Coordinates of C-alpha atoms in Angstrom, one line a residue:
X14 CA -31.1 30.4 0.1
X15 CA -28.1 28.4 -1.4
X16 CA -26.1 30.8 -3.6
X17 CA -24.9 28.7 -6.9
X18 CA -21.3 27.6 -8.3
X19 CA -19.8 30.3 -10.0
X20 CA -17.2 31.0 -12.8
X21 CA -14.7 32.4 -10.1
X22 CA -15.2 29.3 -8.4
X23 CA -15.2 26.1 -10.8
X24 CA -13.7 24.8 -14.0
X25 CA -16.5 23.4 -15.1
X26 CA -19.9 24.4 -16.2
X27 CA -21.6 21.6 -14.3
X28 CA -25.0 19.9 -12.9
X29 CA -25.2 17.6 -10.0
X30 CA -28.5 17.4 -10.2
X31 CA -28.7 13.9 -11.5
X32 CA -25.5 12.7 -8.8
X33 CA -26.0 11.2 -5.3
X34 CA -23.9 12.6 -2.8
X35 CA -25.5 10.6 0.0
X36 CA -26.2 12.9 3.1
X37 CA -24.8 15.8 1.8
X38 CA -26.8 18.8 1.6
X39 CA -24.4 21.6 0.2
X40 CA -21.3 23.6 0.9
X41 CA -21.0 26.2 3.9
X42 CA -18.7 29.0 4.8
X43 CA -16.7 28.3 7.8
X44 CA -16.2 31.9 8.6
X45 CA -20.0 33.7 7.5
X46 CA -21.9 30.4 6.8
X47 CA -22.9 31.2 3.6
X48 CA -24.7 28.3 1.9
X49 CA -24.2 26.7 -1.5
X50 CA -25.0 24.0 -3.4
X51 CA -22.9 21.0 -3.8
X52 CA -20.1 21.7 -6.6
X53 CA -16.6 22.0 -7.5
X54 CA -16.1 25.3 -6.0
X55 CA -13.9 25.3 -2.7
X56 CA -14.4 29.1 -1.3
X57 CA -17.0 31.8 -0.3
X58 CA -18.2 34.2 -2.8
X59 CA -19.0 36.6 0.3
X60 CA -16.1 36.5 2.6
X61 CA -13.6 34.3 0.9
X62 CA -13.2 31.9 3.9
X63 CA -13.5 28.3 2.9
X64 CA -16.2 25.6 2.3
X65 CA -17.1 22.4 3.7
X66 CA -19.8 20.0 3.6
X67 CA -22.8 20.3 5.1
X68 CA -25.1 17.1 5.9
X69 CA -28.5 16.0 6.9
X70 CA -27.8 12.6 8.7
X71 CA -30.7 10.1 9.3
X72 CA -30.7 7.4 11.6
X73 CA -27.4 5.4 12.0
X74 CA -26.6 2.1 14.2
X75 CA -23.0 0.8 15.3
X76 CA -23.9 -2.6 13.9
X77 CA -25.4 -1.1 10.6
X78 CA -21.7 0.7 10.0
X79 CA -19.9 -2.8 11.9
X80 CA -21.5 -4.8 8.6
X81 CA -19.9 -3.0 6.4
X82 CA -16.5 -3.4 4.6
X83 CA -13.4 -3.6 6.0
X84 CA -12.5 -0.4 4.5
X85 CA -13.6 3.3 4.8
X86 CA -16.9 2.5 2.4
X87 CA -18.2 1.0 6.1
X88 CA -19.0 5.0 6.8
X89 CA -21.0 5.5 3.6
X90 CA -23.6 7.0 5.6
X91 CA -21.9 9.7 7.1
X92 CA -19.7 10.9 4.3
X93 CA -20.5 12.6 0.2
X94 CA -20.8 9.7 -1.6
X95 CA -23.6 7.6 -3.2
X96 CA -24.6 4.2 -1.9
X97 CA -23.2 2.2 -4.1
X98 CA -19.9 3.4 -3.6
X99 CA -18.0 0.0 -2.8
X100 CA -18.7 -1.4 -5.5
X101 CA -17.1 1.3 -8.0
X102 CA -13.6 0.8 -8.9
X103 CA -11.7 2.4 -6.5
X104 CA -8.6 1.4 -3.9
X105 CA -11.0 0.7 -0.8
X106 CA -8.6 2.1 1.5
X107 CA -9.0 2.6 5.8
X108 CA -9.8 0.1 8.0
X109 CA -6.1 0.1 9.2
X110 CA -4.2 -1.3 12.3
X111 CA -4.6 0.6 15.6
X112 CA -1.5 -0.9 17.3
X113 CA -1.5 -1.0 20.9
X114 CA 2.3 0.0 21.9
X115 CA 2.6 -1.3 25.1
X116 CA 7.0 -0.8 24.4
X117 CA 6.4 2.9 23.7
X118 CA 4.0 3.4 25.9
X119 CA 7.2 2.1 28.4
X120 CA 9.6 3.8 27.6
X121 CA 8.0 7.0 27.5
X122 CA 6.3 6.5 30.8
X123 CA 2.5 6.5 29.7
X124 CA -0.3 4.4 31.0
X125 CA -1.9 3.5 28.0
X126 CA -0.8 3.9 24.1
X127 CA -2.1 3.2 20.5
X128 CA -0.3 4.2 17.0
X129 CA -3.2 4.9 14.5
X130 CA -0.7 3.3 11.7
X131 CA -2.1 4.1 8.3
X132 CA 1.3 3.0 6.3
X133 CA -1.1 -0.2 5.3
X134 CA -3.0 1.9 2.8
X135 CA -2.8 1.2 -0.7
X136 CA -0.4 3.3 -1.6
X137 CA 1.2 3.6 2.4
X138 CA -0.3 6.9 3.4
X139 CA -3.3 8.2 4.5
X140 CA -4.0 10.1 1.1
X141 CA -5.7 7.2 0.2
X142 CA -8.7 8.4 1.9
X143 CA -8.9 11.9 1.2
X144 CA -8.4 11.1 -2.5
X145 CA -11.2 8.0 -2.5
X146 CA -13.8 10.9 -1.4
X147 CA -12.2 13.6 -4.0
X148 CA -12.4 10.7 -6.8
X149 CA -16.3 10.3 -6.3
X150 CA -17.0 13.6 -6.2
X151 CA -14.7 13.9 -9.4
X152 CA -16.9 11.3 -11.5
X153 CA -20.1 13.1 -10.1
X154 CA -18.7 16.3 -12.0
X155 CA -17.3 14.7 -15.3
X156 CA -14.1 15.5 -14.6
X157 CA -11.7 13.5 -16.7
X158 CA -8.3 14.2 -15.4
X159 CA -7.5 13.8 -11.3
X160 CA -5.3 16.3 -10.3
X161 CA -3.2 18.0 -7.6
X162 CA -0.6 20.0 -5.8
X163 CA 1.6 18.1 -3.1
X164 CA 4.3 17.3 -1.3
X165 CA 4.7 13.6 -2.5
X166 CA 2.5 11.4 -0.4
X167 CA -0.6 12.8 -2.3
X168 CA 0.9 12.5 -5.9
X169 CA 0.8 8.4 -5.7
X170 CA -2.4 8.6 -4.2
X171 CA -4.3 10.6 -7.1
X172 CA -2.0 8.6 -9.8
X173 CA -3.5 5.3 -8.2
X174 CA -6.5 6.0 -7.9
X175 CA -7.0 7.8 -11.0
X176 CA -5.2 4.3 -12.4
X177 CA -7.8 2.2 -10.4
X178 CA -10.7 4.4 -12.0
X179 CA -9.9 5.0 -15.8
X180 CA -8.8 8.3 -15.4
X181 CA -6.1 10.5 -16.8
X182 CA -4.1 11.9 -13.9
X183 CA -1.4 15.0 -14.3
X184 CA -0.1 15.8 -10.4
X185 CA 2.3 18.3 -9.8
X186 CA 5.4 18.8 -7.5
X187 CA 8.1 20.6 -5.6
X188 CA 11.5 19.2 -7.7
X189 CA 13.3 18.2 -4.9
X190 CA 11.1 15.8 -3.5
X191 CA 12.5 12.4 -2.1
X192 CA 13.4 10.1 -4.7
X193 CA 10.5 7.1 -3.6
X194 CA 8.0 9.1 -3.8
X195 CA 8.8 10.9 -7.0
X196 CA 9.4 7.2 -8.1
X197 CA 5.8 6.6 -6.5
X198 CA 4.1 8.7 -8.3
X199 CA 5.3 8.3 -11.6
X200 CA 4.9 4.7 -11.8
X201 CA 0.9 5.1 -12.6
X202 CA 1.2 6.3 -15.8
X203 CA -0.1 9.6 -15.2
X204 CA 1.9 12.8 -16.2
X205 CA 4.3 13.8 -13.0
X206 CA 5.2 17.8 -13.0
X207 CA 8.0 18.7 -10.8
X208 CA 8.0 22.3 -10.4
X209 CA 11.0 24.3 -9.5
X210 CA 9.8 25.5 -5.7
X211 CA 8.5 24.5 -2.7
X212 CA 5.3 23.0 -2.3
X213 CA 3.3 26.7 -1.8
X214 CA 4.3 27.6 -5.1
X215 CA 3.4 24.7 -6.7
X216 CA -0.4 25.2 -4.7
X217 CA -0.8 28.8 -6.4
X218 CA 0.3 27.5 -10.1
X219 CA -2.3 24.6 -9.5
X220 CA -4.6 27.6 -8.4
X221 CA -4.3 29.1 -11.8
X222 CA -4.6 26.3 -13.7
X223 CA -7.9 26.1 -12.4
X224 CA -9.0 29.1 -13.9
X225 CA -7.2 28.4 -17.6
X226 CA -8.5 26.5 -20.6
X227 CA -5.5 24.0 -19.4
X228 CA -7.4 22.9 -16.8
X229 CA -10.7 22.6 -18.1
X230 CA -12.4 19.3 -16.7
X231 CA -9.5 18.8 -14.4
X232 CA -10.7 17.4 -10.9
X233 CA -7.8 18.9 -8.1
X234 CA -8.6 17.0 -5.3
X235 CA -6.8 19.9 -2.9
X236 CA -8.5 22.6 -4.5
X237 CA -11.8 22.9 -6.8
X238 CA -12.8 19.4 -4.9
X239 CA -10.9 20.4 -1.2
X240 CA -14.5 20.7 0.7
X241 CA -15.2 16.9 -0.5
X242 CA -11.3 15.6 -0.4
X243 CA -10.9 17.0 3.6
X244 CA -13.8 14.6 4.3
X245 CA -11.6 11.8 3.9
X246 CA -9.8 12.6 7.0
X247 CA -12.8 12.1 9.0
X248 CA -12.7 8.3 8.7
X249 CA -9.5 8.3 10.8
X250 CA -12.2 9.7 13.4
X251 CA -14.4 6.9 13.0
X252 CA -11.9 4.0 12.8
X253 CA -10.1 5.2 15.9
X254 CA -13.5 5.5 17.9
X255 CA -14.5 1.8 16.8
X256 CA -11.5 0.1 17.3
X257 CA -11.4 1.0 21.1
X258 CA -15.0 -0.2 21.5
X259 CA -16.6 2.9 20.5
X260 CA -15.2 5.5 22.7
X261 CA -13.3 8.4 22.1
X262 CA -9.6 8.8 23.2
X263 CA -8.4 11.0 26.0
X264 CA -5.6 12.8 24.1
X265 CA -4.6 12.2 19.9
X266 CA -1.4 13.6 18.3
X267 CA -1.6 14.4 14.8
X268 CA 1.0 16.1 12.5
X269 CA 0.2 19.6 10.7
X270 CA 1.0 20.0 7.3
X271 CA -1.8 22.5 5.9
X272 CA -3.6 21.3 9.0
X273 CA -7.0 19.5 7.1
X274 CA -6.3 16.5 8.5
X275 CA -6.5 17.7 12.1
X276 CA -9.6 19.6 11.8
X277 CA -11.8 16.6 10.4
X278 CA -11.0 14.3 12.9
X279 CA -12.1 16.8 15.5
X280 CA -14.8 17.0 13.1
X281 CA -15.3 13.1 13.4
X282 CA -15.1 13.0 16.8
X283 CA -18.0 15.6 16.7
X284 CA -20.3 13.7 14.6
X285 CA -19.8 10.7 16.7
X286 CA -20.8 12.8 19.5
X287 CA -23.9 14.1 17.4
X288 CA -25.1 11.3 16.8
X289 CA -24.9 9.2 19.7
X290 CA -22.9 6.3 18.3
X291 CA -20.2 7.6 21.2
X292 CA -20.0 8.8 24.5
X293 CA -19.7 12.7 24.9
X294 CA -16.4 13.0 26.7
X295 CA -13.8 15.7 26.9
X296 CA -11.0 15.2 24.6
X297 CA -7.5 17.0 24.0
X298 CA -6.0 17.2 20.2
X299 CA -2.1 18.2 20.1
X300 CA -1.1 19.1 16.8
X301 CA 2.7 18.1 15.8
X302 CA 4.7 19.9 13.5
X303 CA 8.7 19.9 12.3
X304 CA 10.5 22.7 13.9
X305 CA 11.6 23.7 9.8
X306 CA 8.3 24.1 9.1
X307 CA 6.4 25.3 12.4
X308 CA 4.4 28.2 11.5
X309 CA 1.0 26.8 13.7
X310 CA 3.4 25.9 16.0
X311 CA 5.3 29.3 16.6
X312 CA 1.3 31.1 16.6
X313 CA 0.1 28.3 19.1
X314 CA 3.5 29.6 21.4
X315 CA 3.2 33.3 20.6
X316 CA -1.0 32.9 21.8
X317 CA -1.5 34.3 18.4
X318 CA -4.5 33.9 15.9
X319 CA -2.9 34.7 12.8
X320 CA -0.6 31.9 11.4
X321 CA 2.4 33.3 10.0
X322 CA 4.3 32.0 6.6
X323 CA 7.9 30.6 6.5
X324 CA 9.5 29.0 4.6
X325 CA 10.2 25.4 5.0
X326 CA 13.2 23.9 5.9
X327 CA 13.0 20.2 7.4
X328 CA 13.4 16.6 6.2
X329 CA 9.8 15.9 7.3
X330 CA 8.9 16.8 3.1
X331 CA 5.4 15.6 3.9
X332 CA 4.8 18.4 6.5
X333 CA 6.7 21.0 4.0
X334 CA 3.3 23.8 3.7
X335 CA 4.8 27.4 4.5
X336 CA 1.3 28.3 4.7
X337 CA -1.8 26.4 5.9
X338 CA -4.8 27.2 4.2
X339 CA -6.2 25.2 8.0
X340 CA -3.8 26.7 10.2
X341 CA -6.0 29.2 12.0
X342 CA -8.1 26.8 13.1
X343 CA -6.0 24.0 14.1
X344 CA -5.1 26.9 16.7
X345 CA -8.7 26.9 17.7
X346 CA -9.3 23.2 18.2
X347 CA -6.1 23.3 20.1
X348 CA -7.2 26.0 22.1
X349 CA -10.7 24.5 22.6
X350 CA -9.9 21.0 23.7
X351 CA -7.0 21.8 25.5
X352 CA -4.5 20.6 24.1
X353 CA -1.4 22.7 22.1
X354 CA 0.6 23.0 19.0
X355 CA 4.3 21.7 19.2
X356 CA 7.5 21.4 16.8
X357 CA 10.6 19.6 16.9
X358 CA 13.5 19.3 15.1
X359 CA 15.0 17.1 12.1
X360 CA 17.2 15.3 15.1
X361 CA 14.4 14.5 17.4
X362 CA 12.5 13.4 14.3
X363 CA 14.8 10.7 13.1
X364 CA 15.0 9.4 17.2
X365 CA 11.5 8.9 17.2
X366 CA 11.3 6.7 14.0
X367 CA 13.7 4.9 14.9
X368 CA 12.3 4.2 18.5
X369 CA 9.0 3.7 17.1
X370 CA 10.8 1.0 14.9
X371 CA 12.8 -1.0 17.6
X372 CA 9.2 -0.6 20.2
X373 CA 6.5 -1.6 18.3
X374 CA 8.0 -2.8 14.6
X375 CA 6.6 0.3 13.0
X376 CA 8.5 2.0 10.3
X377 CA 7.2 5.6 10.0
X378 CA 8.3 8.1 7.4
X379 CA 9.2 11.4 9.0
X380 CA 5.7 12.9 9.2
X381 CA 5.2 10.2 12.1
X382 CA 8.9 10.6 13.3
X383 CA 7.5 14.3 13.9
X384 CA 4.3 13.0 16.0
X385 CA 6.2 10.5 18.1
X386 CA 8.7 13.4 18.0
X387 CA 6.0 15.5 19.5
X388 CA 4.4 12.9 21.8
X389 CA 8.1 12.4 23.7
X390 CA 8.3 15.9 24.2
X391 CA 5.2 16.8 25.3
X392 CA 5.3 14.4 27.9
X393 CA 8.4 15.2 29.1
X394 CA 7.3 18.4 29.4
X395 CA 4.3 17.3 31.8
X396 CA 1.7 18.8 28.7
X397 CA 0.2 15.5 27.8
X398 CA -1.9 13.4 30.7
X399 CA 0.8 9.7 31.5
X400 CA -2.3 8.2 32.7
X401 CA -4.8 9.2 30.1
X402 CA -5.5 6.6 27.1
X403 CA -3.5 8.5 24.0
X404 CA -3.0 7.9 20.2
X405 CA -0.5 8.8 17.7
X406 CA -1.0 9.0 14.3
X407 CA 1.4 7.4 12.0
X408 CA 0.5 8.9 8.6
X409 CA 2.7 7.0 5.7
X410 CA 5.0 4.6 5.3
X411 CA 9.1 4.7 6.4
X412 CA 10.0 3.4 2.8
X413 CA 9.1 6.7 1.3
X414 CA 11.9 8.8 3.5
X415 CA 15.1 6.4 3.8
X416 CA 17.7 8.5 3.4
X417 CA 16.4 10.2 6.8
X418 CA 17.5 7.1 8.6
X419 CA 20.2 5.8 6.1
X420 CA 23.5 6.5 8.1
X421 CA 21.5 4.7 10.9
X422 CA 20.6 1.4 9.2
X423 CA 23.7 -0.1 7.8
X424 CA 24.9 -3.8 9.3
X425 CA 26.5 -4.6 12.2
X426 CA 29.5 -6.3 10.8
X427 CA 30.0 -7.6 6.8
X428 CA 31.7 -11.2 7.8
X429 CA 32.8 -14.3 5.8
X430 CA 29.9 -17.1 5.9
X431 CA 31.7 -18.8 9.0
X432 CA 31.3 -19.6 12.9
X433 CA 34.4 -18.5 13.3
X434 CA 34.3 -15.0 11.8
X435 CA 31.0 -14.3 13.2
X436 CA 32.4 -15.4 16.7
X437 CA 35.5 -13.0 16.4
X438 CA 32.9 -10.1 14.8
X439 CA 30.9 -10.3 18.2
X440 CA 33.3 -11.8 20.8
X441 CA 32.9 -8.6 23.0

């Protein structure tokens, strides 16, 4: 029997009775597997571990999901959200380029290479998606205010789409964020927080809130709506899988902030599997992390299970989580499938957006400086397969971080507007 939402758990007395959550069933326990019905509660009243949702998939065809839109609406049918969802007011994100980097695939001596490149979301980051699912499942509760802790990248997401859909937003943040994406955020007309400390701290006072007459009706998309929001990072699953024809790749490198995003596409890849729409292959995931902020990484090394705190300390802003609410089991996936945990530093992060920029044209922020970061060393290192077909994810947009490439993008020579000067500027 489904237990029921209670006070502990949600901010709102509320029914879903009368909502469609498509084929969702309920929440379960990832640790006891504890069943609940579907609400805005985001942990287990038994053991504490955390929730996610649970689904009875019918029957679904490549070409039904191929008809769809160009956008992450085309998997309706395998995520929480009612049928009609596309045509709601929301920012339609997903469907973005997987580019094929034949350059970087050269010059780091692999056979066969594609960059995942979600910068061409709305608001240049894959928050886009996680927020679209946390939106729906906001309206389905009568939540009237879109909320959330983050490190920048999810701010502008909630403030647009809480724009898009007639929402009040109030999103909350560490004060020493970089100035785009304070800039970003703030520009929607929501109310922008900046807290003074790091991004953890923010997550516990949002925590609180929760539980106060303060937050009363407040939808936080990475907390009392987390089991609904972490399904958006499944979609990177499904895109990846039918833009190389319906296969799964051999190997994926994905950065590790509080390690969601990692889990669901394993957990996309699964479903894929599941239901026959791809081939069941073996697959390796590598998760990627800054070396300032490494605390998967360092258990991953250490062969431990328990993911130890730190405090961050990197430019990589967007990866800044002392304490990842997913790290234990990004260990397991890495564990399972082969694959590992790796960090890198702030120097190796600005080389790799910056050769990701002169290969393929692609102008990551440091998030995907870290996962090319990653993806150099681990080869290098004879870790990750040359010969086996590999993607890297490039999570947001190099606009957002410039002052980590600044004192590396300045021109070649300031010159008068003559032949003359430009010829004695590059003579040698």
């Amino acid at each position: 029997m489904a237990h029921t939402s209670t006070a502990a758990n949600t901010a709102a007395d509320t029914s879903v009775n009368t909502v469609e959550f498509g084929p969702a069933t309920g929440l379960s326990c990832r640790e006891c597997g504890a069943l609940y019905d579907l609400g805005p509660i985001f942990a287990c009243t038994e053991c504490f571990g955390p929730l996610e949702v649970a689904y009875d998939f019918g029957e679904i065809r490549r070409e039904d999901i191929a008809s769809g839109p160009a956008n992450i609406w085309r998997y309706r049918s395998l995520l929480p959200v009612p049928a009609g969802v596309a045509a709601k007011p929301n920012l339609q994100p997903g469907w973005t380029k997987l580019v094929k980097a034949d350059r970087l695939a050269a010059e780091l001596g692999l056979r066969s290479l594609h960059v995942k490149d979600d910068s061409g979301n709305p608001t240049h980051s894959f928050k886009d998606r996680v927020v679209a699912i946390a939106l729906e499942a906001a309206r389905n509760f009568g939540f009237h205010t879109l909320s959330c802790s983050s490190t920048g990248n999810l701010a502008g997401a909630v403030g647009a789409a809480a724009a898009r859909a007639g929402l009040d937003s109030c999103v909350f943040i560490p004060a020493d964020l970089e100035p785009a994406k304070v800039t970003m955020a703030a520009v929607y007309g929501g109310r922008l927080v900046a807290i003074d400390g790091n991004y953890d701290e923010v997550n516990r006072f949002c925590s609180e809130l929760i539980g106060d007459e303060l937050g009363e009706k407040w939808g936080f998309v990475n907390v009392n709506l987390r089991p609904f929001y972490a399904e958006g990072s499944k979609t990177l699953a499904y895109e990846i899988a039918e833009q190389l024809g319906w296969r799964l790749p051999d190997q994926i490198v994905i950065p590790v902030a509080s390690g969601s995003q990692l889990t669901k596409i394993d957990k996309g890849f699964r479903e894929l599997i599941k239901l026959g729409l791809v081939e069941e292959r073996p697959y390796r995931i590598f998760g990627a992390q800054a070396e300032g902020c490494s605390p998967v990484s360092q258990a991953f090394k250490a062969g431990q299970d328990v993911v130890q705190p730190v405090r961050p300390n990197t430019i990589a802003k967007s990866l800044a989580i002392g304490n990842p609410a997913d790290g234990p089991y990004v260990l397991d996936i890495a564990r399972r499938t082969g694959g590992a945990v790796e960090d890198v530093n702030d120097q190796e992060v600005v080389e790799a957006i910056r050769l990701l920029a002169r290969t393929e044209g692609v102008f990551a922020e440091t998030a995907g400086g870290v996962t090319v970061g990653v993806l150099r060393k681990l080869v290098r290192e004879g870790r990750l397969d040359p010969d086996a077909e590999t993607v890297v994810l490039n999570t947001g947009d190099g606009l957002k971080t410039l002052d980590a490439v600044a004192e590396h993008a300045r021109p070649a020579a300031v010159i008068r507007p003559s032949l003359d000067a430009f010829r004695a500027a590059f003579a040698n």
